[in-house]
Amino acid sequence: MTDSTTERREWTVSGMDCAACTVKVTRAVERLPGVSDVKVALMGERLSLALADGATAAEEIEKIVRRLGYGIAPREREQPRQAALAPRRPHDDGCGGTCGHDRKAASPSGAGHGTPAGGSTPWYRTAKGRLVILTGALLSLAWAFELLAPAEWGYRAFLLACLIGVAPVAKRAFEALRLGQPFTIESLMTIAATGALFIGAAEEAALVVFLFAVGEVLEGVAAGKARDGIRALANLVPRTAIVEIDGQARETPADSLQIGQVVLVRPGDRVPADGEILDGTSGIDESPVTGESVPRTRGPGEPVFAGSINAEAALRVRVTREASDNTIARIIRLVEEAEEARAPTERFIDRFSRWYMPAIVGLAALVVVVPPLAFGAEWGTWIYRGLALLLIGCPCALVISVPASIASSLSAGARRGMLMKGGAVIEAAARVSHVAFDKTGTLTHGKPVVTDLIPAPGIGEAALLEVAGGVEAGSSHPLAQAILSRLAQEGVTPLPARAARVLVGQGAEAVVGGAPAWVSLPRHAAQRDGIEADALREATRLEGEGKTVVAVFRDGQPLGLIAMRDEPRGDAAEAMRQLRDLNVGAIMLTGDNPRTAAAIAGGLGMDYRAEMMPEDKLAAIRETGLPGSVMMIGDGINDAPALKQAGIGVAMGSGTDVALETADAAILRDRVTDVPALIRLARATMGNIRQNVTIALGLKAVFLVTSVLGITGLWIAILADTGATVLVTLNALRLLRFRPEQA
């Protein structure tokens, strides 16, 4: 294997409705030669794995998955809307496919066949739904036979109803057994139904099979609703776009748009791609993407998101990201990948369930044999009670208690512009006791304006700006953008520059007009004789007013000072109040000078640390609070190490791609109040998980006792099991309506 190469392969797997389904697929596939790093996403319906060349054929993997009762088709990466979260095909929607799947469930195209965009297949059109209708009808006929015909005919009718209903369950149980998985809900159900028939309880066996099928359908419906919120994201981007080609406007599929193309967006249309406005000014409703309800006015040079709505005037937009990498596609990818980062609680429950099922089977066996052998009790009575115990013991509700809540929470957060990369992130956010904020672009707007130009003696303002503009040309840093904006206002052209580079935590340098030049913080300029004593005192005075000051200089030649001010975001003070209400401490970590930091932090009522290099922020995170209890909020490259070190790193949506990729979560709306909202959502999720675990274990504890004592029978046992699963799922779905922004 060391000489072979591996390729990452992905499929869409349909019909998975609980975590037990993903476990079955994972364990079956990972046994195959050359298969490694198997990941199965329940809500994303995705199977991905590393496949070694010349080992197992892809067709063999698909065959194994189909044998377990699921639909499967290769995942088409080039068309993220259809392949990533396509409308579901008309397939069976149940746990383990116990009723059989339509084999057209997974067409290679990944497109729907008659299913409304973004919708789920109605339950009565699925194979499981049809089986529920069939077994229900047979059960009704059997009761009619029992009333109208001799008892023997009634018994035979119940026997037939049971055999028809349990046949597909037994088939799936047998296939799982062949693949090394003897302890599945299908196997427990098959044993219970068969045992009931052997002791003459055909009526109860048929009822149990019917209730099991109903429960599976309900699970499928609940899981479909949980997916709908995520699935709807894929439909935010329009399917077509109007593109300018050779001066002509032509309609083309939005998925085919290329970087650099120009699209026309009419009033009322959705923006088909991430881009930059070339012509026109309009109010842009970004609520479908960020959850921000108030339209923002955007004009030439400003960015727009795919899926946002042009509310007022026609726009010409240049495409800046391909369809597979636009904002919506990235959100979908984050939500899908989030399932792979499982919460510690979920991992514990998964390990617990691995020995729980065999233990329940062993306990049921003891209940069957010990009383008759040791105490001479009735075999029929204790076989019946043991079978009821088998059904009660199924861990479906317990296993799904965590992922159902996590999926609902991820969906609720995504719809409000809060993206979290998995259950582990949610659990970490719920434990947060301290929040560390970057200043520029996080607590402040990140769009400072130049307030003061102070040239050195003998240097004019234009000359000062020419050099500063040359150094900062091409930089995306907010301070650089403020300087370049002032150049544009003054009509000054920056000097030609080359070899520009960022001095992390200090400033920038470049070769401007043939000689090196710097734009840096005054204290760093002083180390290079780039600022005179009088200018240094002036810089101190300006910093005391809450302004950020940079020194512009050449080697040993001061050119002057530029002062800028960046005002706090309007909701920053409210965010600090909400954090205090949550008993969460807040501190600002900034590379800016202490006076500017004090002016900003004082107005917000928070602590601060100033003049911090990236490594200083890293050390501060380590010092603050207990391990894993600190949340770091940032938006820049220099924040990336601290974002990674923190228990949970959160990037502002306007931040750099590096920050977004490094962080564990992202806030798309750039609202500081979304930080306490994210913590509230995480805490509500963990509370929901605790409720689910209590429901799952509580019901089982009650009915385990009543089943052993003979108070409840088989049909109550299966009703309790499927009922617990449905209750847990419905309770998790409540998170979709949770409003974390409401303090």
XYZ file of C-alpha atoms in Angstrom:
743
model
C 0.000 0.000 0.000
C 2.939 2.349 0.553
C 3.601 2.573 -3.187
C 0.000 3.162 -4.197
C -1.645 6.532 -4.479
C -5.013 7.418 -3.017
C -7.826 9.495 -4.438
C -10.586 11.250 -2.527
C -13.972 10.009 -3.755
C -17.450 11.258 -2.831
C -20.990 9.953 -3.243
C -24.473 11.139 -2.384
C -26.181 8.537 -0.183
C -29.943 8.777 0.156
C -32.208 7.249 2.773
C -30.135 7.921 5.913
C -32.349 9.291 8.680
C -30.415 8.720 11.892
C -26.867 8.412 13.161
C -27.199 4.612 13.222
C -27.494 4.741 9.434
C -24.180 6.563 9.096
C -22.527 4.057 11.436
C -23.752 1.130 9.310
C -22.457 2.693 6.106
C -19.140 3.645 7.692
C -18.435 0.225 9.189
C -19.443 -1.621 6.031
C -17.309 0.499 3.690
C -14.200 0.840 5.844
C -13.776 -2.972 5.811
C -13.057 -2.926 2.076
C -9.439 -3.202 0.870
C -7.765 0.112 0.073
C -10.480 2.206 1.752
C -9.504 4.650 4.493
C -10.617 7.885 6.164
C -14.338 7.162 5.671
C -16.628 10.083 6.510
C -20.419 9.952 6.303
C -22.493 13.130 6.746
C -26.086 12.502 7.787
C -27.620 15.876 6.943
C -25.452 16.431 3.868
C -26.126 12.839 2.713
C -22.486 12.547 1.755
C -20.073 9.614 1.770
C -16.417 10.516 1.254
C -13.371 8.297 1.540
C -9.780 7.842 0.439
C -9.501 5.038 -2.122
C -6.181 3.470 -3.065
C -5.511 2.821 -6.742
C -6.034 -0.754 -7.856
C -7.749 -1.819 -4.619
C -11.544 -1.767 -4.379
C -13.575 -0.602 -7.377
C -16.009 2.251 -6.888
C -18.775 -0.026 -8.144
C -18.085 -2.431 -5.273
C -18.514 0.386 -2.744
C -21.814 1.361 -4.330
C -22.938 -2.270 -4.301
C -22.203 -2.589 -0.568
C -24.161 0.574 0.250
C -27.127 -0.575 -1.823
C -27.087 -3.949 -0.062
C -27.604 -2.061 3.197
C -30.700 -0.514 1.662
C -29.566 2.972 0.690
C -29.475 4.787 -2.619
C -26.070 5.992 -3.814
C -24.708 8.038 -6.728
C -21.346 9.681 -7.487
C -21.237 13.234 -6.196
C -20.768 15.863 -8.904
C -18.361 18.479 -7.610
C -18.515 20.678 -10.668
C -22.149 21.538 -10.010
C -22.382 22.366 -6.326
C -26.072 23.257 -6.306
C -27.253 19.998 -7.812
C -24.624 17.736 -6.273
C -24.038 19.279 -2.885
C -27.571 19.743 -1.689
C -29.793 18.743 -4.564
C -33.514 18.200 -4.153
C -33.951 14.641 -2.994
C -34.948 12.030 -5.520
C -38.062 9.888 -5.036
C -36.454 7.344 -2.748
C -37.138 5.664 0.523
C -36.513 8.029 3.395
C -36.033 5.704 6.312
C -33.557 4.431 8.810
C -31.583 1.750 7.160
C -33.893 1.399 4.252
C -35.782 -1.321 6.025
C -38.570 -1.233 3.544
C -36.492 -1.221 0.400
C -35.381 1.659 -1.783
C -36.406 2.595 -5.223
C -33.362 1.778 -7.309
C -33.759 5.033 -9.200
C -33.008 6.782 -5.922
C -29.620 7.909 -7.011
C -29.326 8.832 -10.608
C -25.838 9.824 -11.729
C -26.979 13.265 -12.610
C -27.979 14.035 -9.101
C -30.973 15.876 -10.425
C -34.425 15.434 -9.104
C -37.098 13.540 -10.951
C -40.283 15.322 -10.421
C -39.396 16.647 -6.990
C -39.906 20.347 -6.454
C -36.728 22.301 -6.098
C -35.560 22.288 -2.580
C -38.353 19.975 -1.460
C -38.536 16.491 -0.028
C -40.419 13.540 -1.472
C -43.880 13.198 0.162
C -43.799 10.360 2.681
C -46.537 8.377 0.913
C -44.442 8.231 -2.286
C -41.442 6.637 -0.576
C -41.019 2.861 -0.351
C -41.422 3.028 3.416
C -44.538 5.130 3.111
C -46.038 2.624 0.701
C -45.159 -0.208 3.091
C -46.879 1.607 5.961
C -50.012 1.923 3.849
C -49.815 -1.737 2.803
C -49.177 -3.138 6.292
C -51.832 -0.852 7.752
C -54.346 -2.131 5.217
C -53.368 -5.762 5.910
C -53.663 -5.168 9.640
C -57.137 -3.684 9.193
C -58.175 -6.643 7.032
C -56.779 -9.037 9.634
C -58.885 -7.416 12.362
C -61.905 -7.617 10.070
C -61.220 -11.339 9.474
C -60.921 -11.883 13.222
C -64.316 -10.284 13.774
C -66.151 -11.822 10.823
C -64.396 -15.145 10.189
C -63.254 -18.078 12.309
C -60.354 -17.397 14.683
C -58.008 -19.505 12.584
C -58.549 -17.219 9.581
C -57.897 -14.153 11.718
C -54.628 -15.654 12.982
C -53.524 -16.424 9.416
C -54.330 -12.881 8.334
C -52.201 -11.442 11.145
C -49.440 -13.913 10.292
C -49.478 -12.788 6.643
C -49.435 -9.098 7.627
C -46.465 -9.711 9.909
C -44.478 -11.706 7.335
C -45.018 -9.128 4.587
C -44.025 -6.274 6.892
C -40.983 -7.953 8.417
C -39.572 -9.398 5.155
C -37.683 -6.260 4.046
C -36.532 -5.687 7.623
C -35.140 -9.224 7.788
C -33.417 -8.770 4.435
C -31.595 -5.656 5.687
C -30.731 -7.405 8.938
C -29.231 -10.325 7.007
C -27.178 -8.018 4.781
C -25.872 -6.138 7.829
C -25.004 -9.442 9.473
C -23.059 -10.542 6.367
C -21.129 -7.267 6.601
C -20.167 -7.907 10.215
C -22.884 -5.880 11.956
C -25.119 -8.239 13.958
C -26.493 -5.644 16.390
C -28.750 -3.368 14.355
C -32.328 -2.226 14.865
C -33.309 -4.422 11.907
C -31.850 -7.520 13.570
C -33.579 -6.754 16.882
C -36.858 -6.179 15.071
C -36.533 -9.436 13.107
C -35.756 -11.458 16.243
C -38.649 -9.881 18.133
C -41.198 -10.438 15.346
C -40.030 -14.025 14.720
C -40.071 -14.818 18.420
C -43.571 -13.396 18.782
C -44.793 -15.642 15.965
C -43.233 -18.701 17.625
C -45.135 -18.072 20.852
C -48.394 -17.493 18.955
C -48.589 -13.713 19.325
C -49.204 -13.074 15.606
C -51.589 -10.161 16.196
C -49.102 -8.335 18.408
C -46.222 -9.159 16.045
C -48.116 -7.642 13.108
C -48.945 -4.534 15.154
C -45.305 -4.173 16.195
C -44.153 -4.399 12.576
C -46.712 -1.776 11.556
C -45.722 0.612 14.372
C -42.052 0.109 13.499
C -42.756 1.089 9.879
C -44.753 4.139 11.035
C -41.917 5.177 13.309
C -39.433 4.872 10.460
C -41.588 7.068 8.239
C -41.887 9.664 11.010
C -38.116 9.619 11.429
C -37.743 10.189 7.696
C -40.162 13.120 7.754
C -38.413 14.675 10.762
C -34.982 14.233 9.219
C -36.262 15.735 5.963
C -37.451 18.820 7.835
C -34.054 19.128 9.499
C -32.434 19.049 6.054
C -34.826 21.542 4.499
C -33.205 24.533 6.188
C -29.789 23.568 4.830
C -31.189 22.488 1.466
C -32.847 25.878 0.974
C -29.433 27.548 0.896
C -28.679 25.903 -2.438
C -31.704 27.556 -4.025
C -30.742 31.108 -3.081
C -28.598 31.500 -6.195
C -30.664 31.918 -9.388
C -30.310 29.211 -11.993
C -29.651 31.640 -14.838
C -27.776 34.910 -15.278
C -27.737 37.652 -17.931
C -24.168 37.963 -19.218
C -22.609 40.610 -21.451
C -20.919 38.833 -24.359
C -19.534 40.949 -27.216
C -21.835 43.789 -26.229
C -24.896 41.555 -26.254
C -26.906 40.427 -23.205
C -27.375 36.667 -23.179
C -28.982 34.359 -20.672
C -26.692 31.588 -19.447
C -26.687 29.063 -16.569
C -25.385 30.691 -13.381
C -23.275 27.600 -12.684
C -21.213 28.312 -15.806
C -20.172 31.869 -14.903
C -16.436 32.529 -15.025
C -14.304 35.041 -13.151
C -14.131 38.323 -15.058
C -17.452 37.998 -16.860
C -19.895 40.899 -16.525
C -23.493 40.154 -15.555
C -26.545 42.412 -15.567
C -28.686 42.342 -12.431
C -32.111 43.900 -12.860
C -34.160 45.370 -9.993
C -35.811 42.552 -8.062
C -33.377 39.892 -9.345
C -31.036 37.853 -7.202
C -27.315 38.383 -7.741
C -26.092 35.247 -9.582
C -22.468 35.312 -8.389
C -20.079 36.917 -5.954
C -18.811 40.012 -7.699
C -17.904 43.672 -7.731
C -20.225 46.416 -8.967
C -18.953 48.127 -12.111
C -21.886 50.458 -12.809
C -24.945 51.479 -10.850
C -25.922 52.150 -7.265
C -28.674 50.205 -5.555
C -29.957 48.919 -2.250
C -28.868 45.306 -1.814
C -30.959 43.037 0.400
C -28.401 40.637 1.880
C -30.829 38.956 4.292
C -30.874 35.631 2.364
C -27.105 35.358 2.912
C -26.272 37.208 6.127
C -29.647 37.548 7.822
C -29.242 41.357 7.779
C -32.772 42.682 7.312
C -31.913 46.265 6.291
C -30.793 46.660 2.622
C -27.341 48.181 2.179
C -26.605 50.750 -0.502
C -23.835 49.493 -2.763
C -22.099 51.312 -5.579
C -19.184 50.948 -8.031
C -16.189 49.133 -6.574
C -18.174 47.514 -3.763
C -18.718 43.762 -3.397
C -22.009 41.874 -3.634
C -22.852 38.323 -2.564
C -24.410 35.610 -4.678
C -28.014 35.093 -3.564
C -28.557 38.663 -2.338
C -31.411 40.652 -3.903
C -31.023 43.819 -5.974
C -33.814 45.969 -4.567
C -33.710 49.220 -6.549
C -31.686 49.893 -9.713
C -30.014 47.932 -12.496
C -26.386 46.933 -11.851
C -23.463 45.714 -13.934
C -21.437 43.282 -11.826
C -18.060 41.732 -12.594
C -17.835 38.109 -11.376
C -15.034 37.628 -8.818
C -15.678 34.016 -7.748
C -16.732 30.922 -9.643
C -20.006 29.211 -8.756
C -18.208 26.492 -6.798
C -16.525 29.104 -4.596
C -19.184 31.778 -4.122
C -20.561 32.767 -0.725
C -23.497 30.355 -0.845
C -21.313 27.437 -1.959
C -18.861 28.182 0.846
C -21.673 28.286 3.412
C -23.030 24.980 2.135
C -19.544 23.471 2.265
C -19.014 24.710 5.816
C -22.347 23.312 6.981
C -21.683 19.962 5.320
C -18.129 19.704 6.630
C -19.310 20.744 10.077
C -20.872 17.311 10.541
C -17.410 15.760 10.459
C -16.274 17.807 13.485
C -18.379 15.876 15.966
C -18.972 17.148 19.471
C -17.210 15.291 22.320
C -20.644 14.411 23.708
C -21.586 12.828 20.376
C -18.348 10.826 20.254
C -18.971 9.569 23.799
C -22.529 8.479 22.986
C -21.269 6.715 19.849
C -18.728 4.753 21.929
C -21.401 4.072 24.557
C -23.810 2.661 21.964
C -21.176 0.210 20.681
C -21.311 -1.845 23.864
C -24.848 -0.860 24.834
C -26.529 -2.908 22.065
C -24.686 -6.173 22.801
C -25.380 -5.619 26.508
C -29.104 -5.238 25.851
C -29.121 -8.433 23.745
C -27.336 -10.262 26.554
C -29.746 -8.889 29.155
C -32.747 -9.910 27.034
C -31.291 -13.427 26.721
C -30.931 -13.626 30.510
C -34.531 -12.450 30.974
C -35.670 -15.235 28.624
C -33.726 -18.141 30.143
C -33.045 -17.385 33.830
C -36.616 -17.294 35.251
C -37.740 -20.542 33.503
C -34.517 -22.442 34.286
C -33.890 -21.106 37.788
C -37.427 -20.655 39.063
C -39.557 -22.847 36.789
C -41.429 -19.866 35.313
C -43.461 -20.013 32.093
C -41.213 -20.029 29.011
C -43.774 -18.228 26.861
C -44.181 -15.390 29.367
C -40.469 -14.698 29.713
C -39.719 -15.108 26.005
C -42.369 -12.443 25.419
C -40.808 -10.128 28.021
C -37.325 -10.694 26.646
C -38.508 -9.783 23.155
C -40.091 -6.586 24.503
C -36.808 -5.779 26.216
C -35.000 -6.190 22.889
C -37.209 -3.612 21.228
C -36.997 -1.148 24.113
C -33.230 -1.450 24.158
C -32.692 -0.074 20.649
C -30.426 3.012 21.021
C -31.774 4.950 18.004
C -33.199 7.817 20.080
C -30.020 8.089 22.139
C -27.695 7.980 19.133
C -29.617 10.660 17.225
C -30.100 12.906 20.279
C -26.871 14.840 19.659
C -26.541 15.019 15.827
C -30.183 16.078 15.421
C -29.650 19.039 17.757
C -26.316 19.901 16.167
C -27.776 19.849 12.641
C -30.691 22.075 13.663
C -28.330 24.478 15.400
C -26.012 24.691 12.391
C -28.967 25.399 10.130
C -30.452 28.017 12.492
C -27.077 29.743 12.756
C -26.425 29.676 9.003
C -29.769 31.367 8.303
C -28.725 34.190 10.639
C -25.225 34.638 9.261
C -23.500 32.619 11.995
C -21.495 29.697 10.632
C -20.016 27.076 12.941
C -17.757 24.281 11.751
C -19.337 21.391 13.616
C -20.608 20.065 16.913
C -17.227 20.403 18.598
C -17.370 24.152 17.928
C -20.888 24.435 19.365
C -19.861 22.596 22.515
C -16.765 24.801 22.889
C -18.808 27.996 22.380
C -21.218 26.924 25.108
C -18.309 26.734 27.585
C -16.854 30.155 26.760
C -16.073 32.350 29.781
C -13.922 35.026 28.105
C -14.023 36.683 24.669
C -10.964 38.377 23.175
C -11.598 40.909 20.386
C -9.322 42.323 17.750
C -9.998 46.042 17.284
C -9.752 47.128 13.658
C -12.493 45.624 11.516
C -13.950 43.754 14.467
C -14.964 46.167 17.207
C -14.610 49.049 14.772
C -15.902 49.443 11.234
C -12.467 48.741 9.819
C -12.831 51.742 7.510
C -10.833 54.532 9.111
C -10.544 57.930 7.447
C -7.533 60.230 7.389
C -8.058 63.077 9.839
C -4.607 64.743 9.963
C -1.677 65.162 7.560
C 1.474 66.483 9.272
C 4.391 66.688 6.811
C 7.972 66.950 8.074
C 9.693 70.338 7.612
C 10.348 70.973 3.944
C 7.924 68.249 2.791
C 4.548 69.056 1.245
C 1.327 67.147 1.836
C 1.291 65.911 -1.753
C 4.838 64.534 -1.451
C 3.894 62.819 1.828
C 0.861 61.205 0.202
C 2.764 60.179 -2.963
C 5.231 58.076 -0.958
C 2.634 56.697 1.446
C 0.376 55.762 -1.471
C 3.247 54.006 -3.220
C 3.988 51.862 -0.176
C 0.320 50.988 0.416
C -0.718 50.507 -3.232
C -2.432 47.137 -3.617
C -2.832 46.556 0.127
C -6.262 45.557 1.461
C -5.533 46.659 5.030
C -8.110 49.187 6.308
C -5.439 51.780 7.183
C -3.914 51.419 3.721
C -7.333 51.857 2.140
C -7.877 55.031 4.176
C -4.602 56.489 2.871
C -5.393 55.523 -0.730
C -8.876 57.051 -0.419
C -7.297 60.335 0.709
C -5.001 60.231 -2.346
C -8.051 59.844 -4.573
C -9.794 62.752 -2.859
C -6.770 64.993 -3.271
C -6.150 63.865 -6.860
C -2.636 62.684 -5.968
C -1.042 59.858 -7.946
C 1.150 57.489 -5.887
C 4.770 57.045 -6.919
C 5.569 53.793 -8.743
C 6.547 51.063 -6.305
C 7.834 47.512 -6.277
C 8.866 44.817 -3.783
C 6.095 45.805 -1.404
C 5.723 43.648 1.678
C 3.900 43.655 4.985
C 5.874 44.013 8.215
C 3.551 42.025 10.482
C 2.486 44.102 13.460
C 4.610 47.068 12.339
C 3.486 48.405 8.975
C 4.646 48.037 5.375
C 7.657 48.792 3.193
C 8.345 49.046 -0.533
C 10.827 50.432 -3.017
C 9.132 53.703 -3.992
C 10.537 55.935 -6.701
C 13.717 53.861 -6.742
C 14.431 54.053 -2.987
C 13.124 52.153 0.065
C 10.255 53.721 1.977
C 8.217 52.750 5.005
C 4.792 53.373 6.520
C 4.864 52.138 10.126
C 3.856 52.769 13.693
C 5.756 55.670 15.317
C 7.624 53.466 17.798
C 9.000 51.347 14.959
C 9.832 54.441 12.930
C 11.831 55.761 15.903
C 14.034 52.654 15.770
C 14.983 53.558 12.175
C 15.351 57.309 12.708
C 12.156 57.753 10.733
C 10.534 60.263 13.108
C 11.792 63.365 14.884
C 11.247 64.131 18.566
C 8.675 66.865 17.917
C 6.735 64.592 15.567
C 6.839 61.796 18.136
C 5.260 64.112 20.738
C 2.635 65.150 18.183
C 1.895 61.491 17.468
C 1.417 60.906 21.191
C -1.072 63.788 21.362
C -3.058 62.482 18.394
C -3.116 58.980 19.825
C -4.538 60.419 23.029
C -7.516 61.552 20.927
C -8.171 57.946 19.928
C -6.516 58.236 16.530
C -4.152 55.802 14.846
C -0.936 57.434 13.675
C 1.583 56.139 11.131
C 4.958 57.587 10.269
C 6.056 57.837 6.637
C 9.813 57.870 6.060
C 12.696 56.870 3.887
C 15.969 55.509 5.192
C 16.932 58.065 7.865
C 14.613 60.722 6.382
C 11.268 61.454 8.127
C 8.537 62.515 5.704
C 5.691 63.108 8.134
C 2.723 61.676 10.004
C -0.722 60.531 8.895
C -3.451 60.234 11.547
C -6.611 58.190 11.052
C -9.612 57.355 13.141
C -11.832 54.274 13.051
C -15.069 54.578 15.006
C -16.507 51.650 17.017
C -19.384 49.759 15.423
C -22.772 51.019 16.527
C -23.659 47.759 18.281
C -20.299 47.188 19.991
C -21.342 48.704 23.347
C -24.591 46.688 23.322
C -22.594 43.528 22.593
C -20.418 44.150 25.659
C -23.551 44.602 27.794
C -24.984 41.319 26.519
C -21.710 39.502 27.232
C -21.769 40.807 30.805
C -25.345 39.516 31.141
C -24.072 36.111 30.005
C -21.332 36.324 32.655
C -18.678 36.348 29.927
C -15.632 38.609 30.236
C -14.362 40.698 27.288
C -10.922 42.063 26.419
C -9.583 43.899 23.352
C -6.248 42.743 21.895
C -4.830 45.237 19.405
C -1.580 46.130 17.733
C -2.599 49.788 17.992
C -1.092 52.197 20.498
C -2.256 52.246 24.155
C -3.928 55.666 23.911
C -6.079 54.730 20.925
C -6.871 51.375 22.532
C -7.840 53.080 25.796
C -10.126 55.513 23.978
C -11.982 52.692 22.179
C -12.065 50.247 25.113
C -13.108 52.930 27.603
C -16.160 53.811 25.552
C -17.158 50.153 25.366
C -16.523 49.336 29.014
C -13.981 46.574 28.430
C -10.357 45.744 29.224
C -7.621 46.043 26.619
C -4.036 45.205 25.727
C -2.249 47.335 23.163
C 0.824 47.259 20.885
C 0.505 43.505 20.499
C 2.351 41.518 17.878
C 0.699 38.294 16.610
C 2.802 36.266 19.054
C 1.681 38.572 21.883
C -1.958 37.898 21.051
C -1.153 34.201 21.065
C 0.395 34.468 24.532
C -2.543 36.531 25.797
C -4.999 33.831 24.682
C -2.985 31.236 26.574
C -2.971 33.373 29.695
C -6.671 34.276 29.654
C -8.966 31.880 31.479
C -8.912 28.102 31.405
C -7.941 26.005 28.355
C -10.786 25.928 25.856
C -12.774 28.675 27.602
C -11.587 31.612 25.458
C -13.229 32.786 22.231
C -11.139 34.956 19.903
C -12.820 37.302 17.405
C -10.699 38.662 14.547
C -10.590 39.482 10.860
C -6.997 39.803 9.711
C -3.961 37.724 8.782
C -2.260 38.753 12.021
C -5.217 37.336 13.967
C -4.904 33.847 12.452
C -2.480 32.402 15.090
C -4.670 33.639 17.960
C -7.822 32.344 16.225
C -6.207 28.921 16.016
C -4.953 28.944 19.606
C -8.248 29.984 21.192
C -10.770 27.416 22.393
C -12.929 28.730 19.559
C -11.847 31.222 16.891
C -14.485 33.375 15.189
C -13.803 35.381 12.028
C -15.797 38.435 11.008
C -17.371 37.866 7.597
C -15.617 40.855 6.076
C -12.261 39.432 7.132
C -9.544 37.867 5.029
C -9.841 34.368 3.587
C -6.965 33.287 5.847
C -8.936 34.288 8.952
C -12.091 32.599 7.644
C -10.261 29.352 6.896
C -8.381 29.341 10.222
C -11.381 30.172 12.394
C -13.849 27.671 13.818
C -16.815 29.940 13.111
C -17.682 33.019 11.089
C -20.062 35.958 11.535
C -21.246 37.091 8.106
C -23.253 40.131 9.191
C -20.257 41.875 10.828
C -22.440 42.535 13.876
C -20.634 42.478 17.200
C -23.923 41.523 18.870
C -23.774 38.260 16.915
C -20.950 37.191 19.254
C -23.210 36.905 22.329
C -25.930 35.564 20.004
C -23.608 32.753 18.920
C -22.876 31.916 22.555
C -26.608 31.909 23.346
C -27.281 29.584 20.401
C -24.509 27.219 21.525
C -25.807 27.156 25.103
C -29.372 26.568 23.903
C -28.086 23.701 21.739
C -26.303 22.023 24.630
C -29.458 22.442 26.729
C -31.466 20.831 23.924
C -28.984 17.946 23.787
C -29.331 17.379 27.532
C -33.115 17.340 27.132
C -32.824 14.802 24.295
C -30.537 12.491 26.251
C -32.920 12.693 29.222
C -35.902 11.850 27.002
C -34.089 8.933 25.345
C -32.673 7.386 28.515
C -35.661 8.255 30.706
C -38.209 6.544 28.477
C -35.980 3.499 28.094
C -35.430 3.237 31.848
C -39.173 3.348 32.525
C -40.156 0.835 29.861
C -37.230 -1.504 30.526
C -38.593 -1.941 34.041
C -42.233 -2.214 32.957
C -41.344 -4.708 30.203
C -39.455 -6.995 32.574
C -42.313 -6.794 35.082
C -44.829 -7.629 32.345
C -46.718 -4.362 32.657
C -46.060 -3.342 29.034
C -45.842 -5.567 25.976
C -44.306 -5.685 22.513
C -46.394 -3.017 20.836
C -45.844 -0.550 23.683
C -42.119 -1.344 23.520
C -41.795 -0.504 19.829
C -44.072 2.513 20.254
C -41.874 3.766 23.076
C -38.727 3.260 21.018
C -39.906 4.929 17.815
C -41.808 7.501 19.843
C -38.637 8.454 21.708
C -36.776 8.829 18.428
C -39.470 11.066 16.990
C -39.731 13.111 20.209
C -35.973 13.634 20.259
C -35.935 14.726 16.615
C -38.902 17.077 17.012
C -37.338 18.583 20.127
C -34.141 19.193 18.154
C -36.135 20.883 15.394
C -37.255 23.523 17.911
C -33.784 25.027 17.524
C -34.703 26.033 13.972
C -37.090 28.582 15.488
C -34.697 29.745 18.215
C -33.811 33.436 17.942
C -30.353 33.838 19.489
C -30.202 37.577 18.758
C -32.903 38.231 21.333
C -31.087 38.940 24.593
